[in-house]
Amino acid sequence: MSGRDERPGEGPGTTDPRGVGPGVERQLGVGPAGAEPATVRADEAGRRPTGGDPVRHPSPLLDDPVLEGRAITRDYHVGGGLFRGAKVVQAVRGVDFAVPRGKTLAIVGESGCGKSTLARIITLIDPPTSGTLLIEGKPVEITGRRPSRELRSRVQIVFQNPHGSLNPRQKVGHVLMEPLELNTDLPAAERRDRARAMLEKVGLLPEHFDRYPHMFSGGQRQRIAIARALMVNPSILVLDEPVSALDLSVQAQVLNLLADLQKEFGLTYVFISHDLSVVRHIADEVMVMLRGEVVERGSREAVFADPRHDYTRTLFAATPVTSLQSIRARVERKASRRAASEGRFHAS
Ligand code: ADP
Ligand code: MG
């Protein structure tokens, strides 16, 4: 295993990992600057000596964070068969982040870099191994008792695959009312009213209340999942690849919906994606992860205009400019058409 413990881009015999990058990285102290292949993975044990400091673009947004993580780590202990010892996978290693109210932090990186692990930590599904998570300024107690019902309802999550997250035997109305049953003492009539209202907010129709999830398209199912997440009135929504399973045109519709809901409810988003064209559309802040660590962060404008870490550049190089432009154009067309008609929209 030792042979795979090299720093990225630092081949055997490379004495100065920064010596191979363009001058700008050297001046900024960004390292390591060797070429990072897009498909690079954590080694089997998920371990690697830590790289240099992450690239940090100036950001005007970071006052008054509604969500904050300080030095968050998460180790998984795996394996441990008859002839092998258990291994430790360091899925997240010392990640810091802060998201101001009403804004969107996008977390980008290839499969296996720790995005979903971080999502589960933020949503209080899974505790970090170490570090501090602060929700609305208050540190979350990670040891001991389970977080309170009230705290858990502050942060909700939407997953990539709405097939998996919606119970096929529950009618949509029940899917939406259930979080209220579990988390509030509201009477049934009130639960029903709120569910119907939310259905409309996400662009579905009153008659959808009594239908089953399988009767909907992928985009509509994702709308249902979003509606369910919003039922308990969270302030933070974690979206883990929420549009990755959808067709491009439907992606644009769901992204527009998310933007509208964010504005209406003042929601703070953590938007996880491996797709930069989507991130470009939705993010205020961008955080690029590689093997459990943040390698670059900053405002969307700064990171997209001037990606500095080699890994970020590799990600950008893998995203065709045309797809960035076309998704943006499509999204803008839809938005203006929508604004013009001002009607309810339920096309996805
Ligand atoms: P991403 O969402 O970016 O694809 P994940 O957070 O799912 O990445 O995974 C990060 C790393 O942690 C991977 O190496 C993955 O194999 C490992 N991992 C994730 N969940 C578990 C688990 N429950 N047990 C063991 N290893 C895990
Ligand atoms: Mg994931």
Short mmCIF file of C-alpha atoms and ligand atoms in Angstrom, two decimals:
data_model
loop_
_atom_site.label_atom_id
_atom_site.label_comp_id
_atom_site.label_asym_id
_atom_site.label_seq_id
_atom_site.Cartn_x
_atom_site.Cartn_y
_atom_site.Cartn_z
CA MET A 1 0.00 0.00 0.00
CA SER A 2 2.91 2.32 0.70
CA GLY A 3 3.56 2.76 -3.00
CA ARG A 4 0.12 4.37 -3.40
CA ASP A 5 0.54 6.82 -0.61
CA GLU A 6 2.11 9.46 -2.80
CA ARG A 7 0.84 12.97 -3.03
CA PRO A 8 -1.08 13.57 -6.20
CA GLY A 9 1.20 14.58 -9.01
CA GLU A 10 4.23 13.76 -7.02
CA GLY A 11 5.72 10.84 -8.78
CA PRO A 12 8.63 8.93 -7.35
CA GLY A 13 11.74 11.03 -7.69
CA THR A 14 9.90 14.35 -7.86
CA THR A 15 11.57 16.40 -5.20
CA ASP A 16 9.57 19.59 -5.46
CA PRO A 17 5.87 18.96 -6.04
CA ARG A 18 5.29 22.61 -6.81
CA GLY A 19 8.10 22.84 -9.30
CA VAL A 20 5.98 21.48 -12.13
CA GLY A 21 3.10 23.96 -11.93
CA PRO A 22 2.75 27.38 -13.51
CA GLY A 23 4.36 30.23 -11.62
CA VAL A 24 1.12 31.55 -10.23
CA GLU A 25 0.58 28.51 -8.02
CA ARG A 26 4.07 28.75 -6.72
CA GLN A 27 3.58 32.36 -5.73
CA LEU A 28 0.28 31.58 -4.06
CA GLY A 29 1.68 28.68 -2.17
CA VAL A 30 -0.81 26.37 -3.77
CA GLY A 31 0.24 22.84 -3.78
CA PRO A 32 0.77 20.25 -4.86
CA ALA A 33 0.65 21.42 -8.41
CA GLY A 34 1.36 18.30 -10.40
CA ALA A 35 -1.22 17.18 -12.94
CA GLU A 36 -4.12 15.43 -11.27
CA PRO A 37 -5.93 12.90 -13.40
CA ALA A 38 -9.69 13.35 -13.36
CA THR A 39 -10.30 9.81 -12.29
CA VAL A 40 -7.88 9.71 -9.41
CA ARG A 41 -9.21 7.83 -6.39
CA ALA A 42 -8.29 7.50 -2.79
CA ASP A 43 -6.03 4.56 -2.27
CA GLU A 44 -7.54 1.48 -0.73
CA ALA A 45 -7.12 2.74 2.77
CA GLY A 46 -8.33 6.14 1.64
CA ARG A 47 -5.14 7.63 3.02
CA ARG A 48 -2.71 10.16 1.71
CA PRO A 49 -0.39 12.62 3.37
CA THR A 50 -2.20 15.95 3.42
CA GLY A 51 -1.49 18.30 0.52
CA GLY A 52 -0.75 22.00 0.72
CA ASP A 53 -3.16 24.66 1.86
CA PRO A 54 -6.36 24.83 -0.16
CA VAL A 55 -6.78 27.64 -2.65
CA ARG A 56 -8.97 30.22 -0.97
CA HIS A 57 -10.38 33.00 -3.13
CA PRO A 58 -11.57 36.09 -1.29
CA SER A 59 -15.25 35.88 -0.47
CA PRO A 60 -17.48 38.74 0.60
CA LEU A 61 -20.27 36.41 1.69
CA LEU A 62 -19.13 34.65 4.78
CA ASP A 63 -20.56 36.79 7.58
CA ASP A 64 -23.36 35.39 9.72
CA PRO A 65 -23.22 31.79 8.59
CA VAL A 66 -26.35 29.75 9.20
CA LEU A 67 -24.35 26.58 8.77
CA GLU A 68 -20.74 26.07 9.67
CA GLY A 69 -18.33 23.18 9.85
CA ARG A 70 -14.98 23.32 11.57
CA ALA A 71 -12.31 20.70 10.94
CA ILE A 72 -14.89 18.02 10.21
CA THR A 73 -13.51 14.51 9.77
CA ARG A 74 -15.15 11.16 9.20
CA ASP A 75 -13.37 7.82 9.30
CA TYR A 76 -14.95 4.54 8.32
CA HIS A 77 -13.63 1.27 9.61
CA VAL A 78 -14.04 -1.35 6.95
CA GLY A 79 -13.11 -4.94 6.30
CA GLY A 80 -11.32 -6.91 8.93
CA GLY A 81 -11.77 -10.47 7.64
CA LEU A 82 -10.00 -13.57 8.86
CA PHE A 83 -6.60 -12.72 7.40
CA ARG A 84 -6.78 -8.97 7.12
CA GLY A 85 -6.99 -6.25 9.70
CA ALA A 86 -9.70 -3.63 9.55
CA LYS A 87 -8.82 -0.63 7.44
CA VAL A 88 -9.63 2.97 8.06
CA VAL A 89 -11.09 5.01 5.22
CA GLN A 90 -10.65 8.70 5.89
CA ALA A 91 -13.68 9.83 3.93
CA VAL A 92 -13.62 13.45 5.11
CA ARG A 93 -10.49 15.04 6.54
CA GLY A 94 -10.54 18.37 8.28
CA VAL A 95 -13.12 20.19 6.18
CA ASP A 96 -14.16 23.74 7.06
CA PHE A 97 -17.12 25.52 5.53
CA ALA A 98 -19.57 28.31 6.25
CA VAL A 99 -22.79 29.12 4.43
CA PRO A 100 -24.58 32.44 4.90
CA ARG A 101 -28.36 32.49 5.20
CA GLY A 102 -30.21 32.29 1.93
CA LYS A 103 -27.11 31.34 -0.07
CA THR A 104 -25.92 28.21 -1.81
CA LEU A 105 -22.69 26.41 -1.13
CA ALA A 106 -21.87 23.98 -3.91
CA ILE A 107 -19.63 21.03 -3.11
CA VAL A 108 -17.95 19.64 -6.20
CA GLY A 109 -15.72 16.67 -6.77
CA GLU A 110 -15.57 13.27 -8.35
CA SER A 111 -17.21 10.15 -7.01
CA GLY A 112 -15.75 9.00 -3.70
CA CYS A 113 -14.30 12.35 -2.61
CA GLY A 114 -16.52 12.48 0.47
CA LYS A 115 -19.48 14.63 -0.65
CA SER A 116 -22.25 12.33 0.55
CA THR A 117 -20.42 11.64 3.78
CA LEU A 118 -20.35 15.36 4.42
CA ALA A 119 -24.03 15.60 3.44
CA ARG A 120 -24.96 12.98 6.03
CA ILE A 121 -22.96 14.78 8.69
CA ILE A 122 -24.61 18.12 7.93
CA THR A 123 -28.05 16.49 7.99
CA LEU A 124 -27.29 14.87 11.37
CA ILE A 125 -27.80 11.41 9.92
CA ASP A 126 -24.25 10.41 10.71
CA PRO A 127 -21.95 12.01 13.33
CA PRO A 128 -18.48 13.23 12.35
CA THR A 129 -15.48 11.44 13.85
CA SER A 130 -14.20 14.82 14.99
CA GLY A 131 -14.79 18.48 14.37
CA THR A 132 -17.63 20.86 15.08
CA LEU A 133 -20.84 21.43 13.20
CA LEU A 134 -22.75 24.62 13.97
CA ILE A 135 -26.34 25.11 12.96
CA GLU A 136 -27.65 28.65 13.28
CA GLY A 137 -24.60 29.47 15.35
CA LYS A 138 -25.06 26.66 17.86
CA PRO A 139 -22.60 23.78 18.04
CA VAL A 140 -24.23 20.39 17.57
CA GLU A 141 -23.42 17.94 20.31
CA ILE A 142 -21.96 14.96 18.42
CA THR A 143 -21.40 12.60 21.28
CA GLY A 144 -24.06 11.39 23.62
CA ARG A 145 -27.70 11.97 22.87
CA ARG A 146 -29.33 12.00 19.48
CA PRO A 147 -29.93 15.52 18.20
CA SER A 148 -33.34 16.86 19.18
CA ARG A 149 -36.36 16.67 16.91
CA GLU A 150 -36.30 20.44 16.65
CA LEU A 151 -32.64 20.51 15.59
CA ARG A 152 -33.06 17.69 13.10
CA SER A 153 -35.93 19.48 11.44
CA ARG A 154 -33.71 22.53 10.78
CA VAL A 155 -31.76 20.56 8.17
CA GLN A 156 -33.37 18.37 5.54
CA ILE A 157 -31.94 16.41 2.62
CA VAL A 158 -32.95 15.55 -0.92
CA PHE A 159 -31.18 12.63 -2.54
CA GLN A 160 -30.30 11.96 -6.14
CA ASN A 161 -32.70 9.12 -6.59
CA PRO A 162 -36.32 9.92 -5.81
CA HIS A 163 -37.30 6.28 -6.50
CA GLY A 164 -35.29 5.23 -3.51
CA SER A 165 -36.36 8.01 -1.20
CA LEU A 166 -40.12 7.79 -1.78
CA ASN A 167 -42.07 4.88 -0.36
CA PRO A 168 -43.91 3.35 -3.35
CA ARG A 169 -46.84 2.31 -1.16
CA GLN A 170 -47.51 5.79 0.16
CA LYS A 171 -49.72 8.21 -1.70
CA VAL A 172 -48.10 11.57 -2.31
CA GLY A 173 -50.32 13.24 0.27
CA HIS A 174 -49.11 10.83 2.90
CA VAL A 175 -45.50 11.26 1.81
CA LEU A 176 -45.86 14.96 2.51
CA MET A 177 -47.85 14.68 5.73
CA GLU A 178 -45.62 12.08 7.33
CA PRO A 179 -42.82 14.46 8.44
CA LEU A 180 -45.47 16.54 10.22
CA GLU A 181 -46.81 13.45 11.94
CA LEU A 182 -43.34 12.53 13.11
CA ASN A 183 -42.10 15.97 14.05
CA THR A 184 -45.05 18.09 15.10
CA ASP A 185 -48.28 17.86 17.04
CA LEU A 186 -50.36 19.48 14.33
CA PRO A 187 -53.90 18.13 13.91
CA ALA A 188 -54.69 16.05 10.83
CA ALA A 189 -56.66 18.77 9.07
CA GLU A 190 -53.77 21.18 9.40
CA ARG A 191 -51.30 18.59 8.15
CA ARG A 192 -53.48 18.02 5.11
CA ASP A 193 -53.80 21.73 4.35
CA ARG A 194 -50.08 22.25 4.59
CA ALA A 195 -49.34 19.28 2.35
CA ARG A 196 -51.75 20.55 -0.30
CA ALA A 197 -50.22 24.00 -0.15
CA MET A 198 -46.73 22.58 -0.51
CA LEU A 199 -47.78 20.48 -3.49
CA GLU A 200 -48.72 23.67 -5.23
CA LYS A 201 -45.49 25.41 -4.20
CA VAL A 202 -43.44 22.78 -6.00
CA GLY A 203 -45.51 23.05 -9.18
CA LEU A 204 -47.73 19.99 -8.76
CA LEU A 205 -51.52 19.84 -8.81
CA PRO A 206 -54.12 19.26 -6.08
CA GLU A 207 -55.23 16.02 -7.72
CA HIS A 208 -51.70 14.64 -7.33
CA PHE A 209 -52.35 14.33 -3.61
CA ASP A 210 -53.95 10.88 -3.94
CA ARG A 211 -51.56 9.40 -6.48
CA TYR A 212 -48.64 7.05 -5.92
CA PRO A 213 -45.02 8.02 -6.67
CA HIS A 214 -44.72 5.57 -9.58
CA MET A 215 -47.37 7.56 -11.46
CA PHE A 216 -44.98 10.50 -11.80
CA SER A 217 -42.05 11.34 -14.03
CA GLY A 218 -38.53 11.59 -12.59
CA GLY A 219 -38.72 15.37 -12.41
CA GLN A 220 -42.10 15.29 -10.69
CA ARG A 221 -40.85 12.72 -8.20
CA GLN A 222 -37.95 14.98 -7.38
CA ARG A 223 -40.48 17.79 -6.83
CA ILE A 224 -42.28 15.50 -4.37
CA ALA A 225 -39.02 14.77 -2.55
CA ILE A 226 -38.29 18.51 -2.34
CA ALA A 227 -41.81 19.19 -1.04
CA ARG A 228 -41.43 16.52 1.61
CA ALA A 229 -38.11 17.96 2.75
CA LEU A 230 -39.70 21.39 3.12
CA MET A 231 -42.71 20.24 5.14
CA VAL A 232 -41.00 20.69 8.51
CA ASN A 233 -39.93 24.20 7.62
CA PRO A 234 -36.15 23.68 7.58
CA SER A 235 -33.71 26.55 7.23
CA ILE A 236 -31.09 24.41 5.47
CA LEU A 237 -31.60 22.03 2.58
CA VAL A 238 -28.86 19.62 1.56
CA LEU A 239 -29.27 18.56 -2.04
CA ASP A 240 -27.11 15.55 -2.86
CA GLU A 241 -26.91 15.36 -6.67
CA PRO A 242 -30.60 16.32 -6.87
CA VAL A 243 -30.76 16.61 -10.66
CA SER A 244 -28.06 14.16 -11.71
CA ALA A 245 -30.56 11.45 -12.65
CA LEU A 246 -32.77 13.77 -14.71
CA ASP A 247 -32.82 14.74 -18.38
CA LEU A 248 -31.20 18.06 -19.14
CA SER A 249 -34.44 19.95 -19.81
CA VAL A 250 -35.97 18.60 -16.61
CA GLN A 251 -32.79 19.49 -14.72
CA ALA A 252 -33.29 23.10 -15.72
CA GLN A 253 -36.89 23.08 -14.47
CA VAL A 254 -35.97 21.58 -11.12
CA LEU A 255 -33.08 24.04 -10.72
CA ASN A 256 -35.48 26.90 -11.40
CA LEU A 257 -37.87 25.52 -8.83
CA LEU A 258 -35.06 25.30 -6.27
CA ALA A 259 -34.07 28.89 -6.98
CA ASP A 260 -37.68 30.06 -6.52
CA LEU A 261 -38.11 28.14 -3.28
CA GLN A 262 -34.83 29.45 -1.94
CA LYS A 263 -35.98 32.99 -2.49
CA GLU A 264 -39.47 32.44 -1.14
CA PHE A 265 -38.43 30.63 2.06
CA GLY A 266 -35.00 32.18 2.60
CA LEU A 267 -33.46 28.71 2.39
CA THR A 268 -29.78 27.98 2.70
CA TYR A 269 -28.59 25.27 0.31
CA VAL A 270 -25.72 22.86 0.33
CA PHE A 271 -25.77 21.67 -3.25
CA ILE A 272 -23.68 18.63 -4.05
CA SER A 273 -22.80 17.84 -7.61
CA HIS A 274 -20.12 16.41 -9.80
CA ASP A 275 -21.54 18.48 -12.69
CA LEU A 276 -19.97 21.91 -13.07
CA SER A 277 -22.56 23.16 -15.51
CA VAL A 278 -25.19 22.72 -12.81
CA VAL A 279 -22.98 24.22 -10.13
CA ARG A 280 -22.29 27.24 -12.26
CA HIS A 281 -25.99 27.88 -12.47
CA ILE A 282 -26.88 27.51 -8.81
CA ALA A 283 -23.88 28.25 -6.58
CA ASP A 284 -22.93 31.34 -4.65
CA GLU A 285 -19.90 29.69 -3.10
CA VAL A 286 -18.00 26.74 -4.50
CA MET A 287 -15.92 24.24 -2.59
CA VAL A 288 -13.88 21.70 -4.54
CA MET A 289 -13.11 18.44 -2.78
CA LEU A 290 -10.50 15.84 -3.55
CA ARG A 291 -10.11 12.69 -1.47
CA GLY A 292 -11.85 14.05 1.57
CA GLU A 293 -10.15 17.43 1.55
CA VAL A 294 -11.01 20.85 0.22
CA VAL A 295 -8.52 21.88 -2.45
CA GLU A 296 -10.12 25.12 -3.61
CA ARG A 297 -12.92 27.38 -2.48
CA GLY A 298 -14.34 30.79 -3.23
CA SER A 299 -17.22 32.63 -4.80
CA ARG A 300 -18.64 31.08 -7.95
CA GLU A 301 -17.34 33.99 -9.98
CA ALA A 302 -13.82 33.66 -8.65
CA VAL A 303 -13.58 29.91 -8.99
CA PHE A 304 -15.09 29.78 -12.46
CA ALA A 305 -13.12 32.77 -13.74
CA ASP A 306 -9.83 31.70 -12.27
CA PRO A 307 -9.61 28.06 -11.17
CA ARG A 308 -6.17 27.68 -9.63
CA HIS A 309 -5.73 24.23 -8.22
CA ASP A 310 -4.74 21.69 -10.82
CA TYR A 311 -7.53 19.40 -9.79
CA THR A 312 -10.12 22.16 -10.26
CA ARG A 313 -8.67 22.87 -13.67
CA THR A 314 -8.91 19.23 -14.58
CA LEU A 315 -12.57 19.23 -13.60
CA PHE A 316 -13.18 22.31 -15.71
CA ALA A 317 -11.33 20.84 -18.66
CA ALA A 318 -13.63 17.83 -18.51
CA THR A 319 -16.75 20.01 -18.76
CA PRO A 320 -17.51 21.13 -22.29
CA VAL A 321 -18.05 24.87 -22.50
CA THR A 322 -21.00 24.32 -24.80
CA SER A 323 -22.85 22.32 -22.21
CA LEU A 324 -22.29 25.10 -19.67
CA GLN A 325 -23.61 27.67 -22.08
CA SER A 326 -26.54 25.65 -23.28
CA ILE A 327 -27.81 24.73 -19.84
CA ARG A 328 -27.59 28.33 -18.74
CA ALA A 329 -29.38 29.56 -21.86
CA ARG A 330 -32.09 26.95 -21.43
CA VAL A 331 -32.58 27.82 -17.80
CA GLU A 332 -32.80 31.51 -18.59
CA ARG A 333 -35.28 30.93 -21.40
CA LYS A 334 -37.50 28.90 -19.11
CA ALA A 335 -37.30 31.48 -16.36
CA SER A 336 -38.32 34.32 -18.61
CA ARG A 337 -41.12 32.30 -20.16
CA ARG A 338 -42.29 31.53 -16.68
CA ALA A 339 -42.11 35.07 -15.51
CA ALA A 340 -44.09 36.09 -18.58
CA SER A 341 -46.91 33.62 -18.08
CA GLU A 342 -46.85 33.65 -14.27
CA GLY A 343 -48.93 30.49 -14.46
CA ARG A 344 -48.51 27.31 -12.50
CA PHE A 345 -46.09 25.01 -14.18
CA HIS A 346 -46.06 21.29 -14.00
CA ALA A 347 -44.34 20.17 -17.13
CA SER A 348 -41.57 17.99 -15.77
P1 ADP B 1 -19.07 10.83 -2.80
O1 ADP B 1 -20.44 11.13 -2.31
O2 ADP B 1 -18.22 12.05 -3.04
O3 ADP B 1 -19.07 9.94 -4.00
P2 ADP B 1 -18.80 9.31 -0.33
O4 ADP B 1 -18.93 10.31 0.75
O5 ADP B 1 -19.97 8.48 -0.63
O6 ADP B 1 -18.27 10.04 -1.66
O7 ADP B 1 -17.58 8.36 0.01
C1 ADP B 1 -16.30 8.83 0.42
C2 ADP B 1 -15.39 7.67 0.75
O8 ADP B 1 -15.87 7.01 1.92
C3 ADP B 1 -15.34 6.60 -0.32
O9 ADP B 1 -14.03 6.09 -0.35
C4 ADP B 1 -16.33 5.57 0.14
O10 ADP B 1 -16.01 4.30 -0.32
C5 ADP B 1 -16.19 5.65 1.65
N1 ADP B 1 -17.43 5.35 2.36
C6 ADP B 1 -18.60 6.04 2.26
N2 ADP B 1 -19.54 5.50 3.07
C7 ADP B 1 -18.95 4.46 3.69
C8 ADP B 1 -19.40 3.48 4.66
N3 ADP B 1 -20.64 3.51 5.16
N4 ADP B 1 -18.52 2.54 5.05
C9 ADP B 1 -17.27 2.52 4.57
N5 ADP B 1 -16.77 3.38 3.67
C10 ADP B 1 -17.60 4.35 3.22
MG MG B 2 -22.33 10.74 -3.24
#
